[in-house]
Coordinates of C-alpha atoms in Angstrom, one line a residue:
M1 CA -0.1 0.0 -0.1
S2 CA 2.8 2.1 0.5
T3 CA 3.9 2.1 -3.0
L4 CA 0.8 3.3 -4.5
V5 CA 0.2 6.3 -2.0
N6 CA 4.3 7.1 -1.9
F7 CA 4.1 6.5 1.7
P8 CA 7.5 7.9 3.3
S9 CA 9.7 5.6 4.4
K10 CA 12.6 5.5 7.7
N11 CA 15.0 7.8 5.8
E12 CA 12.5 10.6 5.0
V13 CA 12.1 13.5 7.4
C14 CA 8.7 15.2 8.8
A15 CA 9.3 18.8 10.1
E16 CA 6.5 21.5 10.6
R17 CA 3.9 19.5 9.1
F18 CA 5.8 19.2 5.9
L19 CA 7.0 16.2 4.1
F20 CA 10.6 16.3 2.7
P21 CA 12.8 13.8 1.3
H22 CA 15.7 13.4 2.6
Y23 CA 18.0 14.3 -0.4
S24 CA 20.9 16.3 0.3
G25 CA 20.7 19.9 -1.7
V26 CA 17.4 19.7 -2.9
A27 CA 14.4 21.8 -1.5
T28 CA 10.9 19.8 -2.3
Y29 CA 7.4 21.0 -1.3
Q30 CA 5.2 18.7 -0.1
P31 CA 1.2 19.6 1.3
P32 CA 0.8 19.3 5.1
C33 CA -0.3 16.1 5.8
K34 CA -3.8 15.2 7.9
R35 CA -2.8 15.4 11.9
S36 CA -3.2 12.0 12.8
R37 CA -6.0 11.5 15.5
I38 CA -5.0 10.5 19.2
T39 CA -7.6 8.7 21.3
A40 CA -7.2 9.1 25.0
P41 CA -8.1 5.9 26.6
F42 CA -8.9 7.9 30.1
C43 CA -10.3 11.3 30.7
F44 CA -8.5 13.4 33.6
A45 CA -10.0 15.6 35.5
I46 CA -8.3 18.4 37.6
T47 CA -9.0 21.1 40.3
E48 CA -9.2 24.9 39.7
D49 CA -5.9 25.2 41.8
Q50 CA -4.1 22.6 39.9
F51 CA -5.0 24.3 36.4
A52 CA -3.9 27.4 37.5
K53 CA -0.2 26.3 38.9
L54 CA 0.0 24.4 35.7
N55 CA -0.9 27.8 34.1
Q56 CA 1.9 29.8 35.9
K57 CA 4.5 27.4 35.0
W58 CA 3.5 27.7 31.4
E59 CA 3.8 31.3 31.7
E60 CA 7.0 31.2 33.4
K61 CA 9.0 29.1 31.1
R62 CA 7.0 30.8 28.1
P63 CA 9.8 33.2 26.9
C64 CA 9.3 37.2 26.8
Y65 CA 9.2 37.8 23.0
I66 CA 9.6 41.9 23.6
D67 CA 13.2 41.3 25.7
A68 CA 14.0 38.9 23.3
L69 CA 16.6 41.3 21.0
P70 CA 19.9 42.1 22.5
N71 CA 20.7 45.4 23.9
E72 CA 23.0 46.1 21.0
C73 CA 20.1 45.5 18.5
L74 CA 17.6 47.4 20.8
F75 CA 20.1 50.2 21.2
E76 CA 20.2 50.6 17.3
I77 CA 16.1 50.4 16.9
L78 CA 15.4 52.8 19.8
C79 CA 17.8 55.5 18.5
R80 CA 16.2 55.6 15.4
L81 CA 12.4 56.6 16.8
P82 CA 11.5 60.0 15.5
G83 CA 10.6 62.1 18.5
A84 CA 10.3 62.5 22.4
R85 CA 6.8 60.9 22.5
E86 CA 7.6 58.0 20.6
R87 CA 10.8 57.4 22.7
C88 CA 8.2 58.2 26.1
A89 CA 6.0 55.4 24.9
S90 CA 8.7 52.7 24.1
A91 CA 10.0 53.3 27.7
C92 CA 6.6 51.8 29.0
V93 CA 7.1 48.4 27.3
S94 CA 9.3 46.9 29.8
K95 CA 12.3 47.7 32.3
K96 CA 14.8 46.7 29.9
W97 CA 13.4 48.8 26.8
L98 CA 13.4 51.9 29.4
S99 CA 17.1 51.0 30.9
V100 CA 18.4 50.7 27.0
L101 CA 16.7 54.3 26.8
S102 CA 18.3 55.7 29.4
S103 CA 21.4 54.6 28.3
I104 CA 20.9 56.8 25.0
R105 CA 22.7 60.0 25.2
S106 CA 20.8 62.9 23.7
S107 CA 24.0 63.9 21.3
E108 CA 23.2 60.4 19.9
L109 CA 19.3 60.9 19.1
P110 CA 18.5 62.1 15.7
K111 CA 16.6 65.9 15.5
E112 CA 13.2 66.2 15.7
T113 CA 11.3 67.4 12.4
K114 CA 8.2 69.2 12.5
T115 CA 5.3 67.3 10.8
T116 CA 3.5 69.0 7.9
L117 CA 0.1 68.4 9.3
P118 CA -0.9 68.5 12.9
D119 CA -2.1 65.7 15.0
L120 CA -5.9 66.8 15.3
N121 CA -6.5 64.5 18.6
E122 CA -3.9 66.8 20.4
D123 CA -4.5 70.0 22.4
P124 CA -2.9 72.6 21.0
I125 CA 0.4 73.9 22.6
D126 CA 1.5 77.4 22.6
I127 CA 5.1 77.4 21.5
E128 CA 6.1 80.7 23.3
E129 CA 4.7 79.8 26.7
E130 CA 6.6 76.0 26.6
T131 CA 9.7 77.9 25.4
E132 CA 9.1 80.3 28.7
T133 CA 8.9 77.5 31.1
E134 CA 11.5 75.1 29.3
D135 CA 14.4 76.2 31.8
C136 CA 11.9 75.9 34.8
L137 CA 11.2 72.1 35.0
Q138 CA 12.0 70.8 38.0
R139 CA 12.1 67.2 39.7
S140 CA 12.1 66.1 43.4
L141 CA 12.6 62.4 44.8
E142 CA 12.2 62.0 48.3
G143 CA 12.3 58.9 50.3
K144 CA 11.4 55.7 49.0
K145 CA 10.7 57.3 46.0
A146 CA 14.1 57.8 44.9
T147 CA 15.1 55.2 42.8
D148 CA 17.1 54.5 39.6
I149 CA 13.9 53.7 37.5
R150 CA 12.4 57.2 38.3
L151 CA 15.4 58.8 37.5
A152 CA 15.5 57.0 34.0
A153 CA 11.6 57.7 33.5
I154 CA 12.3 61.7 34.5
S155 CA 15.9 61.9 32.1
I156 CA 13.6 60.0 28.9
S157 CA 10.3 62.2 29.9
S158 CA 11.8 65.3 30.1
G159 CA 12.6 65.4 26.6
S160 CA 9.3 65.9 26.0
R161 CA 7.4 68.0 28.6
G162 CA 10.8 70.3 28.4
A163 CA 14.3 70.5 29.5
L164 CA 15.3 69.8 33.3
G165 CA 16.7 72.6 35.0
K166 CA 16.5 71.4 38.8
L167 CA 17.0 67.8 40.2
T168 CA 16.8 67.3 44.1
I169 CA 17.2 63.5 45.2
Q170 CA 17.1 63.6 49.2
G171 CA 17.2 60.3 50.7
S172 CA 16.9 56.8 49.1
H173 CA 14.9 53.7 49.2
P174 CA 16.1 51.2 51.2
T175 CA 16.7 48.3 48.9
R176 CA 16.4 49.7 45.4
G177 CA 17.6 53.2 45.9
V178 CA 19.8 55.4 43.7
T179 CA 23.1 54.3 42.4
D180 CA 25.4 55.4 39.7
K181 CA 22.9 53.9 36.8
G182 CA 20.1 56.2 38.1
L183 CA 22.7 59.4 37.8
T184 CA 24.1 58.0 34.5
A185 CA 20.4 57.8 32.9
I186 CA 20.1 61.5 34.0
G187 CA 23.5 62.5 32.6
H188 CA 22.9 60.9 29.1
G189 CA 19.3 62.5 28.8
C190 CA 19.2 65.8 30.7
P191 CA 21.8 67.9 29.0
S192 CA 20.4 71.1 29.9
L193 CA 20.5 70.3 33.6
R194 CA 21.5 73.5 35.9
V195 CA 20.9 72.5 39.6
L196 CA 21.7 69.3 41.2
S197 CA 21.3 68.9 45.1
I198 CA 21.9 65.0 46.3
W199 CA 21.1 64.5 49.9
N200 CA 22.1 61.6 51.9
V201 CA 22.2 59.1 48.9
S202 CA 24.7 56.4 50.1
R203 CA 24.9 54.3 47.1
V204 CA 26.5 57.1 44.5
T205 CA 30.1 57.1 43.9
D206 CA 32.2 59.1 41.5
T207 CA 31.1 57.1 38.6
G208 CA 27.6 58.7 38.6
L209 CA 29.1 62.5 39.7
S210 CA 31.3 62.1 36.8
E211 CA 28.7 61.1 34.1
I212 CA 26.8 64.0 35.6
A213 CA 29.7 66.2 34.6
D214 CA 30.1 64.6 31.0
G215 CA 26.1 64.9 30.1
C216 CA 25.3 68.3 31.9
P217 CA 28.0 71.0 31.2
L218 CA 25.6 73.6 31.9
L219 CA 25.6 72.9 35.4
E220 CA 25.5 76.3 37.7
K221 CA 24.7 74.8 41.2
V222 CA 25.9 71.5 42.9
D223 CA 24.8 70.3 46.7
L224 CA 26.3 67.3 47.8
V225 CA 25.1 66.4 51.6
E226 CA 26.1 62.9 53.5
C227 CA 27.5 61.0 50.5
P228 CA 29.9 59.0 51.8
L229 CA 31.4 57.3 48.7
I230 CA 32.3 60.4 46.7
T231 CA 35.5 61.6 46.9
D232 CA 37.9 64.5 45.2
K233 CA 37.8 62.3 41.7
G234 CA 34.0 62.7 41.4
L235 CA 34.4 66.9 42.4
I236 CA 37.5 67.1 40.0
A237 CA 35.1 65.9 37.1
I238 CA 32.4 68.4 37.7
A239 CA 35.0 71.1 38.4
R240 CA 36.9 70.3 34.7
K241 CA 33.7 69.6 33.0
C242 CA 31.3 72.0 34.2
P243 CA 33.1 75.7 33.6
N244 CA 29.8 77.5 34.5
L245 CA 29.4 76.3 38.1
T246 CA 28.7 79.2 40.8
S247 CA 27.6 77.7 43.7
L248 CA 29.2 74.6 45.5
N249 CA 27.9 73.1 49.1
V250 CA 29.4 69.9 50.3
E251 CA 28.6 68.9 53.8
S252 CA 29.2 65.7 55.9
C253 CA 31.2 64.2 52.6
V254 CA 33.8 62.2 54.3
R255 CA 36.2 61.3 51.6
I256 CA 36.1 65.0 50.0
G257 CA 39.4 67.0 50.7
N258 CA 42.1 69.5 49.4
D259 CA 42.6 68.1 45.9
G260 CA 38.7 68.8 45.1
L261 CA 38.4 72.2 46.5
K262 CA 41.7 73.1 44.6
A263 CA 40.1 71.9 41.4
I264 CA 37.1 73.7 42.0
G265 CA 39.0 76.9 42.7
Q266 CA 40.9 76.5 39.6
C267 CA 38.4 75.4 36.8
C268 CA 35.3 77.6 37.9
P269 CA 35.9 80.9 37.1
K270 CA 32.3 82.1 37.7
L271 CA 32.6 80.4 41.1
A272 CA 30.2 82.8 43.5
S273 CA 29.3 81.0 46.7
V274 CA 30.9 78.2 48.4
T275 CA 29.6 76.0 51.7
I276 CA 32.1 73.4 53.5
K277 CA 30.6 71.8 56.2
N278 CA 31.8 68.7 58.6
C279 CA 34.4 67.4 55.7
P280 CA 37.0 65.8 58.1
L281 CA 39.8 65.4 55.2
V282 CA 39.4 69.1 54.0
G283 CA 42.3 71.5 56.0
D284 CA 44.3 74.7 55.7
K285 CA 45.8 74.1 52.3
G286 CA 42.2 73.1 50.6
I287 CA 40.7 76.0 51.7
C288 CA 43.6 78.3 50.8
D289 CA 44.0 76.9 47.3
L290 CA 40.2 77.5 46.7
V291 CA 39.9 81.2 48.0
S292 CA 43.1 81.8 46.2
S293 CA 41.9 80.4 43.1
A294 CA 38.5 82.2 42.8
G295 CA 39.4 85.4 42.8
V296 CA 37.1 88.0 43.0
S297 CA 34.5 86.2 41.5
L298 CA 33.8 84.6 45.3
T299 CA 31.2 86.4 47.0
K300 CA 29.5 84.1 49.9
V301 CA 32.0 81.6 52.2
K302 CA 30.5 79.6 54.7
L303 CA 33.1 77.2 56.9
H304 CA 31.5 74.6 59.3
G305 CA 33.1 72.2 61.4
L306 CA 36.6 71.9 59.8
N307 CA 40.0 71.1 61.0
I308 CA 41.3 74.6 59.7
G309 CA 43.6 76.8 61.7
D310 CA 44.8 80.7 61.5
H311 CA 46.7 80.4 58.2
A312 CA 43.3 79.1 56.3
I313 CA 41.5 82.0 58.1
A314 CA 44.0 84.3 57.0
N315 CA 43.9 83.4 53.3
V316 CA 40.2 84.2 53.5
G317 CA 40.9 87.5 54.9
F318 CA 43.3 88.1 52.2
H319 CA 42.3 86.5 48.9
G320 CA 38.5 87.5 49.9
K321 CA 38.3 90.7 47.9
G322 CA 34.9 90.4 46.5
V323 CA 33.3 88.4 49.7
T324 CA 30.1 90.1 51.2
D325 CA 29.0 87.1 53.1
L326 CA 31.1 85.3 55.5
T327 CA 30.3 82.6 58.0
L328 CA 32.3 80.8 60.3
S329 CA 30.9 78.1 62.6
G330 CA 32.5 75.3 64.7
L331 CA 36.2 76.2 63.9
Q332 CA 37.6 74.9 67.2
L333 CA 41.2 75.4 66.0
V334 CA 41.2 79.1 65.1
G335 CA 42.5 81.5 67.5
E336 CA 42.8 85.2 68.4
R337 CA 45.5 85.8 65.8
G338 CA 43.6 84.0 63.2
F339 CA 40.7 86.6 63.5
W340 CA 43.1 89.5 63.8
V341 CA 45.2 88.7 60.8
M342 CA 42.0 88.0 58.6
A343 CA 40.8 91.5 59.6
N344 CA 43.9 93.4 59.1
T345 CA 44.9 91.8 55.8
L346 CA 42.6 94.6 54.6
G347 CA 41.1 91.9 51.8
L348 CA 37.7 92.1 53.2
Q349 CA 36.7 95.4 52.0
K350 CA 33.2 94.6 50.7
L351 CA 32.2 92.5 53.5
K352 CA 28.6 93.3 54.7
S353 CA 27.3 90.1 56.9
V354 CA 29.4 88.2 59.1
A355 CA 28.1 85.1 61.2
I356 CA 30.6 83.8 63.9
I357 CA 29.5 80.6 65.6
S358 CA 30.8 78.4 68.1
C359 CA 34.3 79.8 67.7
P360 CA 36.2 80.3 71.2
G361 CA 39.0 81.9 69.7
L362 CA 37.0 85.1 68.7
T363 CA 37.8 87.7 71.4
D364 CA 37.5 91.2 72.1
L365 CA 40.4 92.3 70.0
G366 CA 39.5 90.7 67.2
L367 CA 35.9 91.7 66.8
A368 CA 37.1 95.3 67.3
S369 CA 39.5 94.5 64.4
I370 CA 37.0 93.0 62.3
A371 CA 35.0 96.2 62.7
K372 CA 37.5 98.7 62.0
C373 CA 38.9 96.7 58.6
C374 CA 35.6 96.2 57.4
P375 CA 33.8 99.4 56.9
G376 CA 31.0 98.3 54.7
L377 CA 30.0 95.9 57.3
K378 CA 26.3 96.1 58.0
Q379 CA 24.9 92.6 59.7
V380 CA 26.5 90.8 62.1
H381 CA 25.6 87.6 64.1
L382 CA 27.6 86.2 67.3
R383 CA 26.7 82.7 68.9
R384 CA 28.4 80.9 71.5
C385 CA 31.2 83.1 71.3
S386 CA 32.5 82.7 74.9
Q387 CA 35.5 85.2 74.7
V388 CA 33.4 88.4 73.6
S389 CA 32.5 90.9 76.5
D390 CA 31.1 93.9 77.0
A391 CA 34.3 95.8 75.9
G392 CA 34.4 94.5 72.8
V393 CA 30.9 94.9 71.8
K394 CA 31.4 98.4 72.6
A395 CA 34.6 98.8 70.8
F396 CA 32.7 97.0 67.5
F397 CA 30.0 99.6 68.1
E398 CA 32.4 102.6 67.9
A399 CA 34.1 101.3 64.8
A400 CA 31.4 99.9 62.9
K401 CA 29.5 102.9 61.9
L402 CA 27.3 101.6 58.9
L403 CA 26.2 98.4 61.1
E404 CA 22.4 98.4 60.6
S405 CA 21.9 94.8 63.0
L406 CA 23.6 93.0 65.7
Q407 CA 22.3 89.5 66.6
L408 CA 23.9 88.1 70.2
E409 CA 23.0 84.5 71.0
E410 CA 24.3 82.7 73.8
C411 CA 26.9 85.1 74.6
N412 CA 27.1 84.6 78.5
R413 CA 29.8 87.6 79.1
I414 CA 27.7 90.6 78.0
T415 CA 25.4 92.2 80.1
L416 CA 22.7 94.8 80.0
N417 CA 25.1 97.4 80.8
G418 CA 27.5 96.7 78.2
V419 CA 24.5 96.4 75.5
L420 CA 22.8 99.6 76.7
S421 CA 26.4 101.5 76.7
A422 CA 27.2 100.2 73.1
L423 CA 23.4 101.6 71.9
I424 CA 24.5 105.2 73.4
V425 CA 27.8 104.9 70.8
C426 CA 26.0 103.2 68.0
G427 CA 26.0 104.6 64.1
P428 CA 22.9 106.4 63.0
K429 CA 22.1 103.4 60.6
F430 CA 22.0 101.0 63.1
K431 CA 17.9 99.3 63.1
S432 CA 17.8 96.3 64.8
L433 CA 19.2 94.5 68.3
S434 CA 18.4 90.5 69.0
L435 CA 19.3 89.2 72.4
V436 CA 18.6 85.6 72.5
K437 CA 19.6 83.4 75.5
C438 CA 22.2 85.4 76.9
L439 CA 22.6 84.4 80.7
G440 CA 24.5 87.9 81.3
I441 CA 21.5 89.8 80.6
K442 CA 20.4 90.8 84.4
D443 CA 18.4 93.4 85.9
I444 CA 19.8 97.2 86.0
I445 CA 18.1 100.1 87.4
T446 CA 21.0 102.9 86.0
P447 CA 24.0 102.3 84.0
P448 CA 26.9 103.4 86.6
G449 CA 28.6 106.9 85.8
M450 CA 25.5 108.2 84.1
V451 CA 23.6 111.0 85.5
Q452 CA 21.3 111.9 82.5
I453 CA 20.6 108.8 80.1
P454 CA 21.0 109.2 76.6
S455 CA 18.6 108.0 73.9
C456 CA 19.5 105.8 71.0
T457 CA 16.8 107.3 68.0
S458 CA 17.8 105.1 65.3
L459 CA 17.0 101.8 66.9
R460 CA 13.6 100.3 65.3
C461 CA 13.8 96.8 66.0
L462 CA 14.4 94.7 69.2
T463 CA 14.2 91.0 70.4
V464 CA 14.8 89.8 73.9
R465 CA 14.2 86.2 73.7
N466 CA 14.7 83.5 76.8
C467 CA 16.7 85.9 78.9
P468 CA 15.9 84.6 82.6
G469 CA 17.5 87.9 83.9
F470 CA 15.7 90.3 82.0
T471 CA 12.9 91.7 84.2
D472 CA 10.5 94.8 84.5
A473 CA 13.1 97.2 85.5
S474 CA 15.6 96.1 82.2
L475 CA 12.2 96.5 80.4
A476 CA 11.8 100.1 81.5
M477 CA 15.3 100.8 80.9
V478 CA 15.4 99.9 77.6
G479 CA 12.3 102.1 76.9
K480 CA 13.8 104.9 78.2
I481 CA 17.1 104.6 76.3
C482 CA 15.0 103.5 72.7
P483 CA 11.8 105.5 72.1
M484 CA 11.6 105.0 68.4
L485 CA 11.0 101.3 68.6
E486 CA 8.1 100.1 65.6
N487 CA 8.8 96.3 66.1
I488 CA 9.7 94.3 69.3
E489 CA 9.7 90.6 70.4
L490 CA 9.9 90.0 74.2
S491 CA 9.0 86.0 74.3
G492 CA 9.8 83.8 77.2
L493 CA 10.2 86.7 79.8
G494 CA 8.9 84.8 83.1
D495 CA 9.5 87.8 85.5
V496 CA 8.5 90.8 82.5
S497 CA 4.6 91.8 84.1
D498 CA 2.7 94.8 83.2
H499 CA 4.8 96.9 85.3
G500 CA 7.8 96.3 83.2
L501 CA 5.9 96.8 79.4
L502 CA 3.3 99.9 80.4
P503 CA 6.7 102.5 80.4
L504 CA 7.8 100.8 77.5
I505 CA 4.1 101.3 75.6
N506 CA 3.9 104.9 76.5
T507 CA 7.4 105.7 75.4
C508 CA 6.5 104.2 71.7
A509 CA 3.0 105.2 71.7
G510 CA 1.5 105.3 67.8
R511 CA 4.5 104.1 66.4
L512 CA 4.5 100.1 67.4
V513 CA 4.0 97.8 64.3
N514 CA 4.8 94.3 65.1
V515 CA 4.4 93.2 68.6
N516 CA 5.5 89.5 70.1
L517 CA 4.6 88.9 73.7
C518 CA 4.2 85.0 73.3
K519 CA 5.4 82.4 76.4
N520 CA 5.0 85.7 79.1
A521 CA 2.6 83.9 81.6
N522 CA 2.6 87.3 83.7
L523 CA 1.2 90.0 81.2
T524 CA -2.5 90.6 81.7
D525 CA -5.3 92.8 80.0
I526 CA -4.2 95.7 81.5
A527 CA -0.8 95.8 79.8
V528 CA -2.2 94.4 76.5
T529 CA -5.3 96.6 76.6
S530 CA -3.3 99.6 76.8
L531 CA -1.2 98.6 74.0
V532 CA -3.8 98.3 71.7
K533 CA -5.2 101.7 72.8
A534 CA -2.0 103.6 72.4
N535 CA -1.0 101.8 68.9
G536 CA -4.5 100.9 67.6
N537 CA -3.6 102.4 64.0
T538 CA -0.5 101.2 63.5
L539 CA -0.5 97.6 64.7
K540 CA -0.3 94.9 62.3
L541 CA 0.7 92.1 63.9
L542 CA -0.2 91.1 67.8
N543 CA 1.2 88.0 69.2
L544 CA -0.4 86.9 72.3
D545 CA 0.6 83.0 72.4
G546 CA 1.0 81.5 76.0
C547 CA -0.4 84.5 77.7
R548 CA -2.9 82.8 80.1
K549 CA -4.2 85.8 81.7
V550 CA -5.5 87.8 78.6
T551 CA -9.2 87.1 78.2
D552 CA -12.3 88.3 76.5
K553 CA -11.6 92.3 77.6
T554 CA -8.4 92.1 75.1
V555 CA -10.2 90.8 72.1
M556 CA -13.0 93.3 72.6
E557 CA -10.3 95.9 72.9
I558 CA -8.6 94.7 69.7
V559 CA -11.8 94.8 67.7
E560 CA -13.0 98.4 68.5
R561 CA -9.1 100.2 68.2
C562 CA -7.3 98.0 65.6
A563 CA -8.2 98.9 62.0
V564 CA -5.3 97.5 60.2
L565 CA -4.5 94.4 62.0
E566 CA -3.6 91.4 59.7
E567 CA -2.2 89.0 62.2
L568 CA -3.6 88.0 65.3
D569 CA -2.5 85.1 67.9
L570 CA -4.6 84.2 71.0
S571 CA -3.2 80.4 70.9
R572 CA -3.6 79.2 74.8
S573 CA -5.0 82.2 76.2
M574 CA -8.4 82.7 78.3
V575 CA -10.6 83.8 75.2
S576 CA -14.0 82.0 75.3
D577 CA -17.1 81.8 72.6
Y578 CA -17.9 85.6 73.7
G579 CA -14.8 86.9 72.7
I580 CA -14.9 84.8 69.2
S581 CA -18.5 86.2 68.7
V582 CA -17.1 89.7 69.3
L583 CA -14.1 89.0 66.3
A584 CA -16.2 87.5 64.2
S585 CA -18.5 89.9 64.0
A586 CA -16.4 92.6 63.7
K587 CA -16.9 93.9 59.7
Q588 CA -14.0 96.4 60.1
L589 CA -11.1 93.8 60.8
K590 CA -9.5 92.4 57.7
L591 CA -7.5 89.5 59.5
R592 CA -5.4 87.4 57.0
V593 CA -4.2 84.9 60.0
L594 CA -5.8 84.1 63.2
S595 CA -4.3 81.5 65.6
L596 CA -6.9 80.1 68.2
A597 CA -4.6 76.9 69.3
G598 CA -4.8 75.6 72.8
C599 CA -7.9 77.9 73.8
Q600 CA -9.4 75.7 76.5
K601 CA -12.5 77.8 76.5
L602 CA -13.3 77.6 73.1
T603 CA -16.3 75.5 72.5
G604 CA -18.0 74.2 69.1
K605 CA -20.3 77.2 69.1
G606 CA -17.6 79.5 69.1
V607 CA -15.7 77.6 66.4
L608 CA -19.1 77.7 64.3
L609 CA -19.1 81.4 64.7
L610 CA -15.8 82.0 62.6
G611 CA -17.6 81.2 60.1
N612 CA -18.5 84.6 59.4
M613 CA -15.0 85.8 59.4
G614 CA -14.7 87.8 56.0
K615 CA -12.5 86.3 52.6
S616 CA -9.4 88.4 53.6
L617 CA -9.0 85.4 56.2
E618 CA -6.2 83.1 54.6
G619 CA -4.9 80.7 57.7
L620 CA -6.6 79.5 60.8
N621 CA -5.2 77.7 63.6
L622 CA -7.4 75.2 65.8
L623 CA -5.1 72.9 67.0
S624 CA -5.4 71.0 70.4
C625 CA -9.2 72.7 70.9
N626 CA -10.3 69.7 72.9
L627 CA -14.0 71.2 73.4
V628 CA -14.1 70.9 69.7
N629 CA -15.5 68.1 67.5
S630 CA -15.1 66.7 64.1
Y631 CA -18.7 68.1 63.2
N632 CA -18.1 71.6 63.8
L633 CA -14.9 71.7 62.3
A634 CA -16.5 70.5 58.6
S635 CA -19.2 72.6 59.2
L636 CA -16.7 75.3 59.2
E637 CA -14.9 74.0 56.4
E638 CA -17.8 74.3 54.2
K639 CA -18.2 77.9 55.3
L640 CA -14.6 78.8 55.1
W641 CA -14.0 77.0 51.7
W642 CA -11.1 79.2 50.7
C643 CA -9.0 79.5 53.8
D644 CA -6.3 77.1 55.1
I645 CA -7.5 75.5 58.4
L646 CA -5.1 73.7 60.7
V647 CA -6.6 71.3 63.0

C-alpha cells in the first residue's frame, strides 16, 4: 500500500507538518499531511488550583519575546525613534527598554522634524509659553520614591515636557535606592540640567557624578550632602566639565578633601558661593587653594566644623576681595591671631554680613579688628562666642558706623550694661538688636556714671528672647533709651509683667507695628489693652501666644481699636466663645491669619461663629482645641472653603 500512495519510509523526515524527502541539496515542497487522530483512553479531571499552577508554570517557561532582542539591537532600533513622545511610549514597554533608552545620550538621538500636518487628537500647544518654561522644569525625589527607575523615566520624559533644569534627590529607597545607574541616565538624557542636589544618598560614587559632569556641562549649582562614597575624583570631574558652576555646597562628605576644592577654584571662574561643612579631610591647604584661585568672583563663603586653623582664615581675609557674606562656624582650631590677621590683611573691604558661631578663638580684640578693617559691615551675628565681653561689643559699635543689625545669642559674658552703653555710641544707621539666651543679661536700674541717660533714636527693632535675667526694671530702662521702636519681640521672659511693659508702651505710643509677647505668663489685660489703645492705628501683628491671663476684654479692645491688624495669635489664652463672637462679627477687621490653638474655653459654638469671618482670612489655626468636635470643624470648613484651616 505504501508504494501506491508513496508513503514516506524511514529515511525521510517530517518537519513542521511538511514532508521533505531526505535528499542532500534538494528542496521539495509537499502539502501538509493530515494530523493523525489521538484517542485518549482515560479522561483526566483537575481542580482549579491545579489548573492555575499549571498555567503559571507555562507562563514562566514561555519566553518574553519583547525582551528577546539583545541590547545592541534594541539600542540601534530605539535610537531611530523620530521624537520624544515615541521614546516615552517605548519606555513603557518593559524595564529593559527603559534601561536601553536611558543609556542613549541626547547627542546620539536624531533631530526632531516638525510634521507637516498637525495631530487633531492633541490639544494645541503654545510654543512661546513652552519656551518660557523650558528652563524651569523641576523634579524632586524623596525617600522611597528615589530609585534608578524613576530617574531613568525622568531623563526620558523630560525630552517631551521640556528641558530639566533642577533635580533634587533626598534620601533613597532602602533596597532599590539611587545608584550610579540613575545618575548616568540623567547625564545621558538631561544636558540642560543646571541645579543638582543630592542629599543622604549612600550608594552614589564618583562614577555617577562623572557621568553627570560629562552630560550636563551647563551645571551651575551642586549640593552634595551626606554622600559617603563621593571623593575628590568626582568633584574634580565636575570642576573640569562644568565651567559655569557658580555655587557649591559640600556637607558631611567624609571622602572629599583638599584636591577637590583646589580643582573647583582653578576650573570654575564664575564660582560665587561656597559652603563646606563637616568634611574631616578638608584642611588649611584646601581652603587656601580654593579662595586664592577663585579670585574676586567669590562673594559668599561658609565654613562649618572644619579642621582648619589661623592660616586658612588669614587667606580668606587676604584673597576674599569680593566676599560680601562670611560665615565661620565650629572652627575650634582658629585662635585670636587668626581673626586678627583675617581682618588686618584688609582684603574684606566689601564684607557686609558676618556670622561667627561657636568659635572660642574670637575675642574682643578680634571683634574690634573686624569692625575697623571692614568699613562696609552691616549685619553681624555672634553665637556661643564665650570670649566676647562688654568691652568688645562697645569697641565694635564705635568702629562699625554703617552697622544696621546685631544678633547676640548665648554670649553669656555680655551684660545689659554693655549693651546699653553700646547703643548710646552706635551709628545713625543701626536699626535692629536681638538678644537670645544671653544669661549675662540681668536687671539694672541705671548704668554706672550716667546722670542723664542718652537715647538711641535709630533703633527700630528689638528682640529679647529667653533671657531669664531680663525683668521689669530692664524693660523700663530699654524703653527710656530706645523711644523710636516699631517692632518688638519680648518672648519667654518669665519675670516681665505689666509694670515693665507699660512704660515701654507709653514711650513708643503710636509707633508699634509688630508686637510679639508670646510665652509671657504674667502679662494681663491691663498691659495688652493699653498697648492696643496706644497703637491701634499702626498695629499689624500681635502675638499673645501663651499669655494665659489675657481674656475676652483684650479681644473687645482689639475689635474696637485695631483697624489695620492682619495677624492675631491668641493661642493658649483665656479667650472664650463670647470673645470669638465679637471678633467674628467685626466687619472692619481684615485679618489674614488667626491662631486659636490650645484655647481651653473655646467650644464648638464659638468655632461655628468663625464662619462669619470675611474672605480676607487666609489661615486659621485650631490645633488642640479639645472642646471642638469633628462635626463643628467640618461645618466650618464648608463655610470657610477658601481658608487654610489647621486642625
